[in-house]
Coordinates of C-alpha atoms and ligand atoms in Angstrom, one line a residue:
Chain A
X1 CA -0.1 -7.9 -17.2
X2 CA 1.0 -11.3 -15.9
X3 CA -0.6 -14.2 -18.3
X4 CA -2.0 -17.4 -17.3
X5 CA 0.9 -19.4 -16.8
X6 CA 2.3 -16.7 -14.5
X7 CA -1.0 -16.5 -12.7
X8 CA -1.9 -20.3 -12.6
X9 CA 1.7 -22.0 -13.3
X10 CA 2.1 -23.2 -9.7
X11 CA -1.3 -23.9 -8.8
X12 CA -1.4 -26.5 -12.0
X13 CA 1.8 -27.7 -10.2
X14 CA 0.3 -28.0 -6.8
X15 CA -2.7 -29.7 -8.2
X16 CA -0.6 -31.7 -10.3
X17 CA 1.0 -32.8 -7.0
X18 CA -1.9 -33.5 -5.2
X19 CA -3.1 -35.8 -7.8
X20 CA -0.1 -37.5 -8.2
X21 CA 0.2 -38.3 -4.5
X22 CA -3.4 -39.6 -4.9
X23 CA -2.6 -42.0 -7.7
X24 CA 0.7 -43.1 -6.1
X25 CA 1.2 -42.6 -2.3
X26 CA -0.7 -45.5 -0.4
X27 CA -3.3 -44.6 1.5
X28 CA -3.1 -41.1 0.4
X29 CA -6.6 -40.7 -0.8
X30 CA -8.2 -42.4 2.3
X31 CA -10.8 -40.2 3.8
X32 CA -9.3 -40.3 7.1
X33 CA -5.9 -39.0 5.7
X34 CA -7.3 -36.3 3.9
X35 CA -9.1 -35.0 6.5
X36 CA -5.9 -35.4 8.8
X37 CA -4.3 -33.1 6.1
X38 CA -6.7 -30.6 6.1
X39 CA -7.1 -30.4 9.5
X40 CA -3.4 -30.0 9.9
X41 CA -3.6 -27.6 6.8
X42 CA -5.9 -25.2 9.3
X43 CA -3.5 -24.5 11.9
X44 CA -0.6 -23.7 9.2
X45 CA -3.0 -21.5 6.9
X46 CA -4.4 -19.6 9.4
X47 CA -1.1 -18.5 10.8
X48 CA 0.3 -18.2 7.3
X49 CA -2.9 -15.8 6.7
X50 CA -1.9 -13.6 9.6
X51 CA 1.9 -13.3 8.2
X52 CA 0.3 -12.4 4.5
X53 CA -1.8 -9.3 6.3
X54 CA 1.4 -8.3 7.6
X55 CA 3.2 -8.4 4.3
X56 CA 0.1 -7.1 2.9
X57 CA 1.4 -3.8 4.5
X58 CA 4.7 -4.5 3.6
X59 CA 6.0 -5.6 7.0
X60 CA 7.4 -8.8 8.1
X61 CA 5.9 -10.3 11.3
X62 CA 8.6 -13.0 12.5
X63 CA 7.1 -13.1 15.9
X64 CA 4.3 -15.1 15.1
X65 CA 5.5 -18.5 16.2
X66 CA 6.6 -17.4 19.4
X67 CA 3.5 -15.6 20.0
X68 CA 1.2 -18.7 19.1
X69 CA 3.3 -20.5 21.5
X70 CA 2.7 -17.9 24.4
X71 CA -0.7 -17.3 23.5
X72 CA -1.2 -21.0 23.8
X73 CA 0.2 -21.3 27.0
X74 CA -2.2 -18.5 28.0
X75 CA -5.1 -20.5 27.2
X76 CA -3.8 -23.5 28.6
X77 CA -2.8 -22.1 31.8
X78 CA -6.2 -20.6 32.1
X79 CA -8.4 -23.6 31.0
X80 CA -6.1 -25.9 33.2
X81 CA -7.1 -23.7 36.3
X82 CA -10.5 -24.0 35.9
X83 CA -11.2 -20.9 34.5
X84 CA -14.3 -20.8 31.6
X85 CA -12.9 -21.6 28.0
X86 CA -14.3 -18.4 26.8
X87 CA -12.6 -16.1 29.4
X88 CA -9.4 -18.1 28.9
X89 CA -9.5 -17.8 24.8
X90 CA -10.2 -14.1 25.3
X91 CA -7.2 -13.7 27.3
X92 CA -5.1 -15.6 25.0
X93 CA -6.2 -13.4 21.7
X94 CA -5.9 -10.5 23.9
X95 CA -2.2 -11.5 24.8
X96 CA -1.6 -12.0 21.0
X97 CA -3.2 -8.7 20.1
X98 CA -1.1 -6.9 22.6
X99 CA 2.0 -8.1 21.1
X100 CA 0.7 -7.1 17.4
X101 CA 0.1 -3.7 19.3
X102 CA 3.7 -3.4 20.6
X103 CA 5.1 -4.6 16.8
X104 CA 3.0 -1.8 15.5
X105 CA 4.1 1.0 17.6
X106 CA 7.7 -0.1 17.4
X107 CA 7.5 -0.1 13.6
X108 CA 5.6 3.1 13.0
X109 CA 6.1 5.4 16.0
X110 CA 9.8 4.3 17.1
X111 CA 10.7 3.5 13.1
X112 CA 12.6 0.5 13.7
X113 CA 12.3 -2.1 11.0
X114 CA 9.8 -4.9 11.4
X115 CA 12.3 -7.3 10.4
X116 CA 14.1 -6.1 13.8
X117 CA 11.1 -5.5 15.9
X118 CA 9.5 -8.9 15.5
X119 CA 12.6 -10.9 16.0
X120 CA 12.7 -8.8 19.4
X121 CA 8.9 -9.3 20.2
X122 CA 9.6 -13.1 19.4
X123 CA 12.2 -13.5 22.0
X124 CA 10.3 -11.9 24.4
X125 CA 7.4 -13.8 23.9
X126 CA 9.5 -16.9 23.8
X127 CA 10.7 -15.6 27.6
X128 CA 7.6 -15.2 28.8
X129 CA 6.1 -18.5 27.5
X130 CA 9.1 -20.2 29.3
X131 CA 8.3 -17.8 32.4
X132 CA 4.7 -19.2 32.8
X133 CA 5.4 -23.0 32.2
X134 CA 8.6 -23.1 33.7
X135 CA 9.4 -25.0 31.0
X136 CA 6.9 -27.8 31.2
X137 CA 3.9 -28.4 29.3
X138 CA 0.2 -27.6 30.9
X139 CA -1.3 -31.0 30.0
X140 CA -4.9 -32.6 31.3
X141 CA -8.5 -33.9 30.8
X142 CA -9.8 -30.3 29.7
X143 CA -13.5 -29.8 28.9
X144 CA -14.8 -30.9 25.7
X145 CA -16.3 -26.9 25.3
X146 CA -12.8 -26.3 24.6
X147 CA -11.4 -29.2 23.1
X148 CA -14.3 -29.5 20.9
X149 CA -13.2 -26.2 19.2
X150 CA -10.7 -28.1 17.4
X151 CA -11.6 -31.7 17.5
X152 CA -15.2 -31.6 16.8
X153 CA -17.5 -31.6 13.8
X154 CA -20.6 -29.5 12.9
X155 CA -22.8 -30.9 10.1
X156 CA -20.3 -33.6 9.4
X157 CA -17.3 -31.0 9.0
X158 CA -14.5 -30.7 11.0
X159 CA -14.7 -27.6 13.1
X160 CA -11.0 -26.9 12.4
X161 CA -11.6 -27.0 8.5
X162 CA -14.6 -24.7 9.4
X163 CA -12.3 -22.1 11.2
X164 CA -10.1 -22.0 8.3
X165 CA -12.7 -21.3 6.1
X166 CA -14.0 -18.4 8.5
X167 CA -11.0 -16.8 8.7
X168 CA -9.9 -17.3 4.6
X169 CA -13.3 -15.8 4.1
X170 CA -12.9 -12.7 6.7
X171 CA -9.4 -12.2 5.2
X172 CA -10.4 -12.2 1.7
X173 CA -13.6 -9.8 2.7
X174 CA -11.3 -7.3 4.0
X175 CA -8.9 -7.1 1.1
X176 CA -11.0 -7.2 -1.8
X177 CA -14.0 -5.9 -0.4
X178 CA -13.4 -3.0 1.9
X179 CA -11.8 0.4 1.6
X180 CA -9.6 -0.7 4.6
X181 CA -8.3 -3.4 2.8
X182 CA -7.7 -1.4 -0.5
X183 CA -5.9 1.3 1.9
X184 CA -3.5 -1.8 3.2
X185 CA -2.6 -2.8 -0.1
X186 CA -2.0 0.5 -1.3
X187 CA 0.2 1.5 1.7
X188 CA 2.1 -1.9 1.1
X189 CA 2.3 -1.3 -2.5
X190 CA 3.5 2.2 -2.4
X191 CA 3.6 3.6 0.7
X192 CA 4.7 7.2 -0.1
X193 CA 2.0 7.2 -3.1
X194 CA -0.6 6.0 -0.6
X195 CA 0.5 8.7 2.2
X196 CA 0.1 11.6 -0.7
X197 CA -3.3 10.0 -1.3
X198 CA -4.4 10.7 2.1
X199 CA -4.1 7.2 3.6
X200 CA -3.5 6.8 7.3
X201 CA -0.3 4.4 5.9
X202 CA 0.9 4.1 9.9
X203 CA -2.5 3.2 10.9
X204 CA -2.8 0.5 8.3
X205 CA 0.7 -0.9 9.1
X206 CA -0.3 -1.1 12.5
X207 CA -3.5 -2.9 11.9
X208 CA -1.6 -5.5 9.6
X209 CA 0.6 -6.4 12.2
X210 CA -2.1 -6.5 14.9
X211 CA -4.1 -9.0 12.5
X212 CA -1.2 -10.9 11.9
X213 CA -0.6 -11.7 15.7
X214 CA -4.5 -12.5 16.1
X215 CA -3.9 -14.8 13.3
X216 CA -1.4 -16.4 15.6
X217 CA -3.4 -16.3 18.4
X218 CA -6.3 -18.2 16.9
X219 CA -3.9 -20.8 15.7
X220 CA -2.8 -20.8 19.2
X221 CA -6.4 -21.6 20.6
X222 CA -7.1 -23.9 18.0
X223 CA -3.5 -25.8 18.9
X224 CA -4.1 -26.2 22.4
X225 CA -7.6 -27.2 22.1
X226 CA -6.6 -29.9 19.6
X227 CA -3.6 -31.4 21.9
X228 CA -5.1 -30.9 25.1
X229 CA -1.9 -29.3 26.1
X230 CA 0.0 -26.1 25.8
X231 CA 4.0 -26.1 25.7
X232 CA 6.0 -23.2 25.3
X233 CA 7.7 -24.0 21.8
X234 CA 4.5 -25.6 20.6
X235 CA 3.9 -23.4 17.5
X236 CA 8.0 -23.6 16.4
X237 CA 7.3 -26.1 13.8
X238 CA 4.9 -24.2 11.9
X239 CA 7.2 -21.0 11.5
X240 CA 8.9 -22.3 8.3
X241 CA 6.1 -23.7 7.0
X242 CA 3.8 -20.5 7.3
X243 CA 6.4 -18.4 5.5
X244 CA 7.0 -21.1 3.2
X245 CA 3.4 -21.0 2.3
X246 CA 3.2 -17.1 2.2
X247 CA 6.2 -17.0 -0.3
X248 CA 4.7 -20.2 -2.3
X249 CA 1.2 -18.5 -2.4
X250 CA 2.9 -15.3 -3.8
X251 CA 3.5 -17.3 -6.9
X252 CA -0.2 -17.9 -7.6
X253 CA -3.2 -15.9 -8.5
X254 CA -1.4 -12.4 -8.4
X255 CA 2.0 -12.8 -8.8
X256 CA 4.4 -11.0 -6.6
X257 CA 1.8 -9.8 -4.4
X258 CA 1.0 -11.8 -1.1
X259 CA -2.6 -12.8 -1.3
X260 CA -5.4 -14.6 0.5
X261 CA -6.3 -17.3 -1.9
X262 CA -2.5 -18.0 -3.0
X263 CA -1.5 -18.4 0.9
X264 CA -4.4 -21.0 1.6
X265 CA -3.6 -23.2 -1.6
X266 CA 0.0 -22.9 -0.9
X267 CA -0.5 -24.1 2.7
X268 CA -2.5 -27.1 1.5
X269 CA 0.1 -27.8 -1.0
X270 CA 3.1 -27.8 1.5
X271 CA 0.9 -30.2 3.8
X272 CA -0.2 -32.5 1.0
X273 CA 3.5 -32.5 0.1
X274 CA 5.0 -33.3 3.7
X275 CA 1.8 -35.8 4.1
X276 CA 2.8 -37.5 0.8
X277 CA 6.4 -38.1 1.5
X278 CA 5.9 -39.7 4.6
X279 CA 3.5 -42.1 2.9
X280 CA 6.0 -42.6 0.2
X281 CA 8.6 -43.4 3.1
X282 CA 10.8 -40.5 2.7
X283 CA 13.1 -39.9 5.8
X284 CA 11.8 -37.1 7.8
X285 CA 14.6 -34.5 6.9
X286 CA 13.8 -34.7 3.4
X287 CA 10.6 -32.2 4.3
X288 CA 12.8 -29.7 5.6
X289 CA 15.0 -29.8 2.7
X290 CA 12.1 -29.5 0.2
X291 CA 10.5 -26.9 2.2
X292 CA 13.7 -24.6 2.2
X293 CA 14.2 -25.3 -1.5
X294 CA 10.4 -24.4 -2.0
X295 CA 11.0 -21.1 0.0
X296 CA 13.7 -19.7 -2.2
X297 CA 12.2 -21.0 -5.4
X298 CA 9.1 -19.4 -4.9
X299 CA 10.7 -15.8 -4.3
X300 CA 13.0 -16.2 -7.6
X301 CA 10.1 -17.4 -9.3
X302 CA 8.1 -14.4 -8.2
X303 CA 10.9 -11.9 -9.2
X304 CA 11.3 -13.5 -12.6
X305 CA 7.5 -13.6 -13.5
X306 CA 7.1 -9.9 -12.3
X307 CA 10.5 -8.7 -13.2
X308 CA 10.7 -6.8 -10.2
X309 CA 13.0 -7.5 -7.0
X310 CA 10.9 -9.4 -4.3
X311 CA 10.3 -7.5 -1.1
X312 CA 11.8 -4.0 -2.7
X313 CA 9.1 -2.3 -0.4
X314 CA 9.3 -4.5 2.8
X315 CA 13.1 -4.8 3.6
X316 CA 14.3 -1.2 3.0
X317 CA 15.5 0.3 5.8
X318 CA 13.6 3.6 4.9
X319 CA 14.3 6.7 6.5
X320 CA 12.2 9.5 6.3
X321 CA 12.9 13.0 6.9
Chain B
X1 CA -13.0 33.5 -21.4
X2 CA -9.7 35.9 -20.6
X3 CA -6.4 34.0 -21.3
X4 CA -4.3 35.9 -18.5
X5 CA -5.4 37.0 -15.1
X6 CA -5.4 40.6 -14.4
X7 CA -6.2 42.9 -11.2
X8 CA -9.5 43.1 -12.4
X9 CA -10.4 39.7 -11.6
X10 CA -10.4 38.2 -8.1
X11 CA -7.2 35.7 -7.4
X12 CA -8.1 32.0 -6.9
X13 CA -4.8 31.4 -4.7
X14 CA -2.8 34.3 -3.2
X15 CA 0.5 34.1 -1.2
X16 CA 1.6 36.9 0.8
X17 CA 5.2 37.1 2.2
X18 CA 6.0 33.7 1.8
X19 CA 9.1 32.4 3.2
X20 CA 10.9 29.2 4.1
X21 CA 14.1 28.3 5.6
X22 CA 15.8 25.0 6.1
X23 CA 18.1 25.9 9.2
X24 CA 20.2 28.6 8.0
X25 CA 19.1 28.0 4.4
X26 CA 16.8 30.6 3.1
X27 CA 15.0 28.7 0.1
X28 CA 12.2 31.3 -0.7
X29 CA 12.4 34.9 0.5
X30 CA 8.8 37.3 0.8
X31 CA 7.2 35.8 -2.0
X32 CA 4.1 37.4 -3.1
X33 CA 1.9 35.4 -5.5
X34 CA -1.3 35.7 -7.0
X35 CA -3.1 32.8 -9.3
X36 CA -5.9 33.8 -11.3
X37 CA -8.6 31.6 -12.6
X38 CA -7.7 30.0 -16.3
X39 CA -3.9 30.5 -16.1
X40 CA -1.0 28.2 -16.7
X41 CA 1.7 29.7 -14.5
X42 CA 5.2 28.7 -15.1
X43 CA 7.6 29.2 -12.6
X44 CA 11.3 29.7 -13.4
X45 CA 14.7 29.6 -12.1
X46 CA 17.9 28.5 -12.0
X47 CA 19.0 25.2 -10.0
X48 CA 18.4 26.0 -6.0
X49 CA 16.6 28.9 -7.0
X50 CA 13.4 27.7 -4.6
X51 CA 10.9 26.7 -7.1
X52 CA 10.2 23.2 -5.8
X53 CA 10.3 25.0 -1.9
X54 CA 7.6 27.3 -2.9
X55 CA 5.7 24.8 -4.7
X56 CA 5.9 22.6 -1.9
X57 CA 4.4 25.4 0.5
X58 CA 1.6 25.5 -2.2
X59 CA 0.9 21.6 -2.2
X60 CA 0.8 21.2 1.5
X61 CA 4.0 19.2 1.6
X62 CA 5.5 22.0 3.7
X63 CA 4.6 24.6 6.0
X64 CA 6.0 28.3 5.1
X65 CA 8.0 29.5 7.9
X66 CA 6.7 32.8 7.2
X67 CA 3.7 34.4 5.4
X68 CA -0.1 33.5 4.4
X69 CA -2.0 31.6 2.0
X70 CA -5.5 32.4 0.9
X71 CA -7.7 30.4 -1.1
X72 CA -10.7 31.8 -3.0
X73 CA -10.4 35.2 -0.6
X74 CA -10.1 33.2 2.8
X75 CA -7.1 32.6 4.8
X76 CA -6.2 29.0 4.9
X77 CA -3.3 26.3 5.7
X78 CA -2.5 23.3 4.2
X79 CA -1.6 20.8 7.0
X80 CA -0.6 17.8 4.6
X81 CA -0.8 17.1 0.7
X82 CA -3.7 15.5 1.3
X83 CA -5.5 18.4 3.3
X84 CA -4.6 20.8 0.0
X85 CA -6.3 18.1 -2.2
X86 CA -9.4 18.3 0.2
X87 CA -9.4 22.1 -0.7
X88 CA -8.8 21.5 -4.0
X89 CA -5.5 21.9 -4.7
X90 CA -3.7 18.9 -6.3
X91 CA -0.2 17.9 -7.0
X92 CA 1.3 15.7 -9.4
X93 CA 4.5 14.0 -8.4
X94 CA 6.6 12.5 -10.7
X95 CA 7.4 9.2 -9.5
X96 CA 6.2 9.2 -6.0
X97 CA 2.6 8.9 -6.6
X98 CA 1.8 5.9 -8.3
X99 CA 1.6 2.0 -7.2
X100 CA 2.8 0.4 -10.3
X101 CA 1.3 -3.3 -9.6
X102 CA -2.1 -1.9 -8.8
X103 CA -4.7 -1.2 -11.5
X104 CA -4.8 1.9 -13.2
X105 CA -8.6 2.4 -11.6
X106 CA -7.0 1.6 -7.9
X107 CA -4.5 4.2 -8.4
X108 CA -7.0 6.7 -9.9
X109 CA -9.1 6.2 -6.9
X110 CA -6.3 5.5 -4.2
X111 CA -7.8 6.9 -0.9
X112 CA -10.9 7.9 -2.2
X113 CA -12.3 4.5 -3.4
X114 CA -15.9 4.4 -4.3
X115 CA -18.1 1.7 -2.4
X116 CA -21.4 0.3 -2.8
X117 CA -24.2 -0.6 -0.3
X118 CA -24.1 -4.5 0.0
X119 CA -27.6 -5.5 0.9
X120 CA -27.9 -3.9 4.2
X121 CA -27.3 -0.2 4.4
X122 CA -24.6 0.4 6.6
X123 CA -22.5 -2.7 4.9
X124 CA -20.7 -1.0 1.7
X125 CA -18.3 -2.7 -0.2
X126 CA -15.6 -1.6 -3.1
X127 CA -17.6 -0.8 -6.4
X128 CA -14.7 -2.2 -8.8
X129 CA -16.9 -2.0 -11.8
X130 CA -17.8 1.8 -11.2
X131 CA -14.1 2.8 -10.4
X132 CA -12.9 1.1 -13.7
X133 CA -15.9 2.8 -15.6
X134 CA -15.0 6.4 -14.2
X135 CA -11.4 6.0 -14.5
X136 CA -11.9 5.1 -18.1
X137 CA -14.0 8.4 -18.3
X138 CA -11.2 10.6 -16.5
X139 CA -8.8 9.4 -18.7
X140 CA -10.9 9.9 -22.2
X141 CA -11.5 13.8 -20.7
X142 CA -7.5 14.1 -21.2
X143 CA -7.7 12.6 -24.7
X144 CA -6.1 9.0 -23.5
X145 CA -8.1 5.8 -24.3
X146 CA -7.6 3.0 -22.3
X147 CA -10.1 0.3 -22.7
X148 CA -9.1 -1.9 -19.5
X149 CA -8.4 0.3 -16.4
X150 CA -8.4 -3.0 -14.6
X151 CA -4.6 -3.6 -15.7
X152 CA -1.8 -2.6 -13.9
X153 CA 0.1 0.8 -14.2
X154 CA 3.0 -1.0 -14.8
X155 CA 2.6 -1.4 -18.5
X156 CA 2.0 2.0 -19.4
X157 CA 4.0 4.6 -21.2
X158 CA 5.3 7.5 -19.3
X159 CA 2.7 9.9 -20.5
X160 CA -0.1 7.5 -20.0
X161 CA 1.0 7.3 -16.3
X162 CA 1.1 11.1 -16.1
X163 CA -2.9 10.9 -17.2
X164 CA -3.3 8.4 -14.5
X165 CA -1.7 11.0 -12.2
X166 CA -3.7 14.1 -13.6
X167 CA -7.2 11.7 -13.3
X168 CA -6.7 11.2 -9.8
X169 CA -6.5 15.2 -9.6
X170 CA -9.9 15.3 -11.6
X171 CA -11.6 12.7 -9.2
X172 CA -10.8 15.3 -6.6
X173 CA -12.1 18.0 -8.9
X174 CA -9.2 19.9 -7.9
X175 CA -9.4 23.4 -9.3
X176 CA -5.4 23.9 -9.1
X177 CA -3.2 21.2 -10.3
X178 CA 0.6 21.8 -9.2
X179 CA 3.4 20.1 -11.5
X180 CA 7.3 19.8 -10.6
X181 CA 8.8 19.3 -13.7
X182 CA 6.0 17.1 -15.4
X183 CA 8.3 16.3 -18.4
X184 CA 11.9 16.3 -17.2
X185 CA 12.0 12.2 -17.7
X186 CA 10.1 11.7 -21.0
X187 CA 10.9 11.4 -24.4
X188 CA 9.6 13.7 -27.5
X189 CA 6.6 12.1 -28.0
X190 CA 5.6 11.2 -24.4
X191 CA 6.6 15.2 -23.8
X192 CA 3.8 16.2 -26.3
X193 CA 1.4 14.2 -24.8
X194 CA 1.9 15.8 -21.4
X195 CA 1.4 19.1 -22.9
X196 CA -1.8 18.1 -24.3
X197 CA -2.7 16.8 -21.0
X198 CA -1.8 20.3 -19.6
X199 CA -4.1 22.1 -22.0
X200 CA -6.8 19.8 -21.5
X201 CA -6.7 20.7 -17.8
X202 CA -6.7 24.3 -18.7
X203 CA -9.8 24.2 -21.2
X204 CA -11.4 22.6 -18.3
X205 CA -11.2 26.0 -16.4
X206 CA -8.4 24.4 -14.0
X207 CA -5.6 26.3 -12.9
X208 CA -2.3 24.5 -13.7
X209 CA 1.1 25.6 -11.8
X210 CA 4.0 24.0 -13.1
X211 CA 7.8 24.1 -12.8
X212 CA 9.8 23.4 -16.0
X213 CA 13.5 23.7 -17.4
X214 CA 12.4 23.3 -20.7
X215 CA 11.8 27.2 -22.4
X216 CA 9.9 25.5 -25.2
X217 CA 7.7 23.9 -23.0
X218 CA 6.9 27.2 -20.9
X219 CA 6.9 29.5 -24.1
X220 CA 4.1 27.1 -25.6
X221 CA 2.0 26.5 -22.9
X222 CA 2.2 29.3 -20.1
X223 CA 0.0 32.5 -19.4
X224 CA 2.1 33.7 -17.1
X225 CA 5.5 33.5 -16.1
X226 CA 7.5 33.9 -12.8
X227 CA 10.9 33.9 -12.3
X228 CA 12.7 33.1 -9.4
X229 CA 16.2 33.7 -8.1
X230 CA 18.2 32.9 -4.8
X231 CA 14.5 32.4 -3.3
X232 CA 12.7 35.6 -4.2
X233 CA 10.4 36.4 -7.2
X234 CA 12.1 38.8 -9.3
X235 CA 9.9 38.4 -12.6
X236 CA 6.1 38.1 -12.9
X237 CA 4.5 39.0 -16.2
X238 CA 2.3 37.5 -18.8
X239 CA 4.0 35.0 -20.9
X240 CA 2.6 36.0 -24.5
X241 CA 5.1 37.1 -26.9
X242 CA 7.9 35.5 -25.0
X243 CA 10.1 33.2 -26.9
X244 CA 12.4 30.4 -25.2
X245 CA 15.2 32.8 -25.5
X246 CA 13.8 35.5 -23.9
X247 CA 12.9 33.2 -21.2
X248 CA 16.4 31.7 -20.9
X249 CA 17.7 35.6 -20.6
X250 CA 15.5 36.4 -18.2
X251 CA 16.5 33.7 -15.7
X252 CA 19.9 34.1 -16.8
X253 CA 19.8 38.0 -15.9
X254 CA 17.1 38.1 -13.4
X255 CA 15.4 41.2 -15.4
X256 CA 12.3 41.3 -17.7
X257 CA 13.1 41.4 -21.5
X258 CA 10.9 44.3 -21.6
X259 CA 12.8 46.6 -19.3
Ligands
LIG1 N1 15.0 19.9 2.5 C1 15.9 20.5 2.6 N2 16.9 20.7 3.7 C2 17.8 21.8 3.4 N3 18.1 22.5 2.3 C3 17.0 22.4 1.0 C4 16.0 21.6 1.4 N4 15.1 21.6 0.1 C5 16.0 22.6 -0.5 N5 17.0 23.1 0.3 C6 17.7 24.3 -0.3 O1 16.8 25.2 -0.7 C7 17.3 26.0 -1.8 C8 16.1 26.1 -2.9 O2 15.9 24.6 -3.3 P1 14.8 24.0 -4.0 O3 14.7 22.4 -4.4 O4 13.5 24.7 -4.0 O5 15.3 24.6 -5.6 P2 14.8 24.6 -7.2 O6 14.4 25.6 -7.6 O7 13.5 23.5 -7.2 O8 16.1 23.8 -8.0 P3 15.7 22.6 -8.8 O9 15.9 23.4 -10.1 O10 17.4 22.2 -9.2 O11 14.9 21.8 -8.9 C9 18.3 25.1 -2.4 O12 19.6 25.7 -1.7 C10 18.5 23.8 -1.8 O13 19.5 23.3 -1.6
LIG2 MG1 13.4 21.5 -7.9

């Protein structure tokens, strides 16, 4: 069983990093800066939680950023056209969910590997987003009933942070408390074993991919509300960060396995790192370089710690007779 | 309790005219087989004789091309391994059936997790504590002591893993446990442990059907031996008094040593 260092080593490193920035980066510890970091973490972590649930059933969802951009465009378009925010949000989430359903169908029924399927639906979603906007952004004075979802605060806590707490709690409860969560985990860990034990593995895979898209949809609504605008590529910057958060999270708490707590904490660490580097005056491109190194390093760490090749279940292009 | 079944007792599982083709390949032809309570039935035969194919039909992994299956007297079909499990026929797969990174308890209860009510009646959550306790109890019934069943399966020996797989069968209270070469990949000590597990199952009154190429294992364990050859059942007799050499001879010649 992985020991304390394997489970909490990178957690401790993350905490040390946060402490170091608090001590040395100018203004890092200012309340305003911390709130900004937390808000920015929310977008990232919610999207990354979706990816985590897809990876829990051993599928990759590379469409999350484009799905989020498309959903943002849908909600922006409708809000701009004076449709009620509730309806607009429903339409955006339904759009995201529909792509999740298509992803699940292609993976489980057509048996195309998720790596390929989600690259394909990502391209389709990007095309649809540009079609809807004709390449320009929807910007306007949107009702506070909508923008308040992201910009407002409840009982002094920023709403974005509450959304993150809610999505985290729901994901965590699903995976650790419910039979469905146990079935998703078993499907991802050992598909054949799960199937022989009577678990509806195809259904679990469809569920993981659906929830992944839904996470992207929620992120999209919050992004659009926060910016009062929607552009056809607005979530693109979050893509690598979201994947990095999941991979870094896999080195925490449950080594080698995608997990909710790891993803959320890793998202925070990545955002702190980005923020701290900016405050320390590092050039903007340093962030990208560090991010890439973290992605590769995380998987290498997982592999060494668990002594099994990472993604052994995920990337195999299995063919079943 | 009688050691072997006989015509005076009702068979638990009964196959009639079972055949299986894979395209032009006839893997199993016209097999009749009755399995009685209390038996350890060994299915022997050369490579390609059709043993695995026959067992897959009994475990629900494959549908027969011909013939009928009766379970406790009633005709039935196994639509999947899970369907067979629901009807009390469990199959222990060599490598396929465990998730190494999940806990022992999660593996024992895979697909049949225990839950407890959470405040409201309709809201139920996983009952990990009870699953850990019950997994430990199942393993103890097999004489395997593992104090912490929340540990991952990955750290267990081959014999202990078999015990975890068999515990899952106990969890389903399977009356018939099927094993295809349960000791094939194991060392001497672990093989002895698995043979012991099989004896435990038998002493609990469960039927064990196993395929083995190890004649010493078969002679030590089986109460009845079936020999297959080119898809057909050529010998079906009590195992009592058979030596490993007798068994080897019967497999090669396809003739009963007594005849
Ligand atoms: N899926 C399949 N497709 C085609 N032919 C098959 C398939 N499975 C088995 N066969 C053929 O059926 C025959 C019986 O195979 P089976 O695996 O049942 O033998 P076995 O007695 O279990 O052999 P072994 O001792 O080598 O495990 C063989 O000729 C085999 O090649
Ligand atoms: Mg075989």
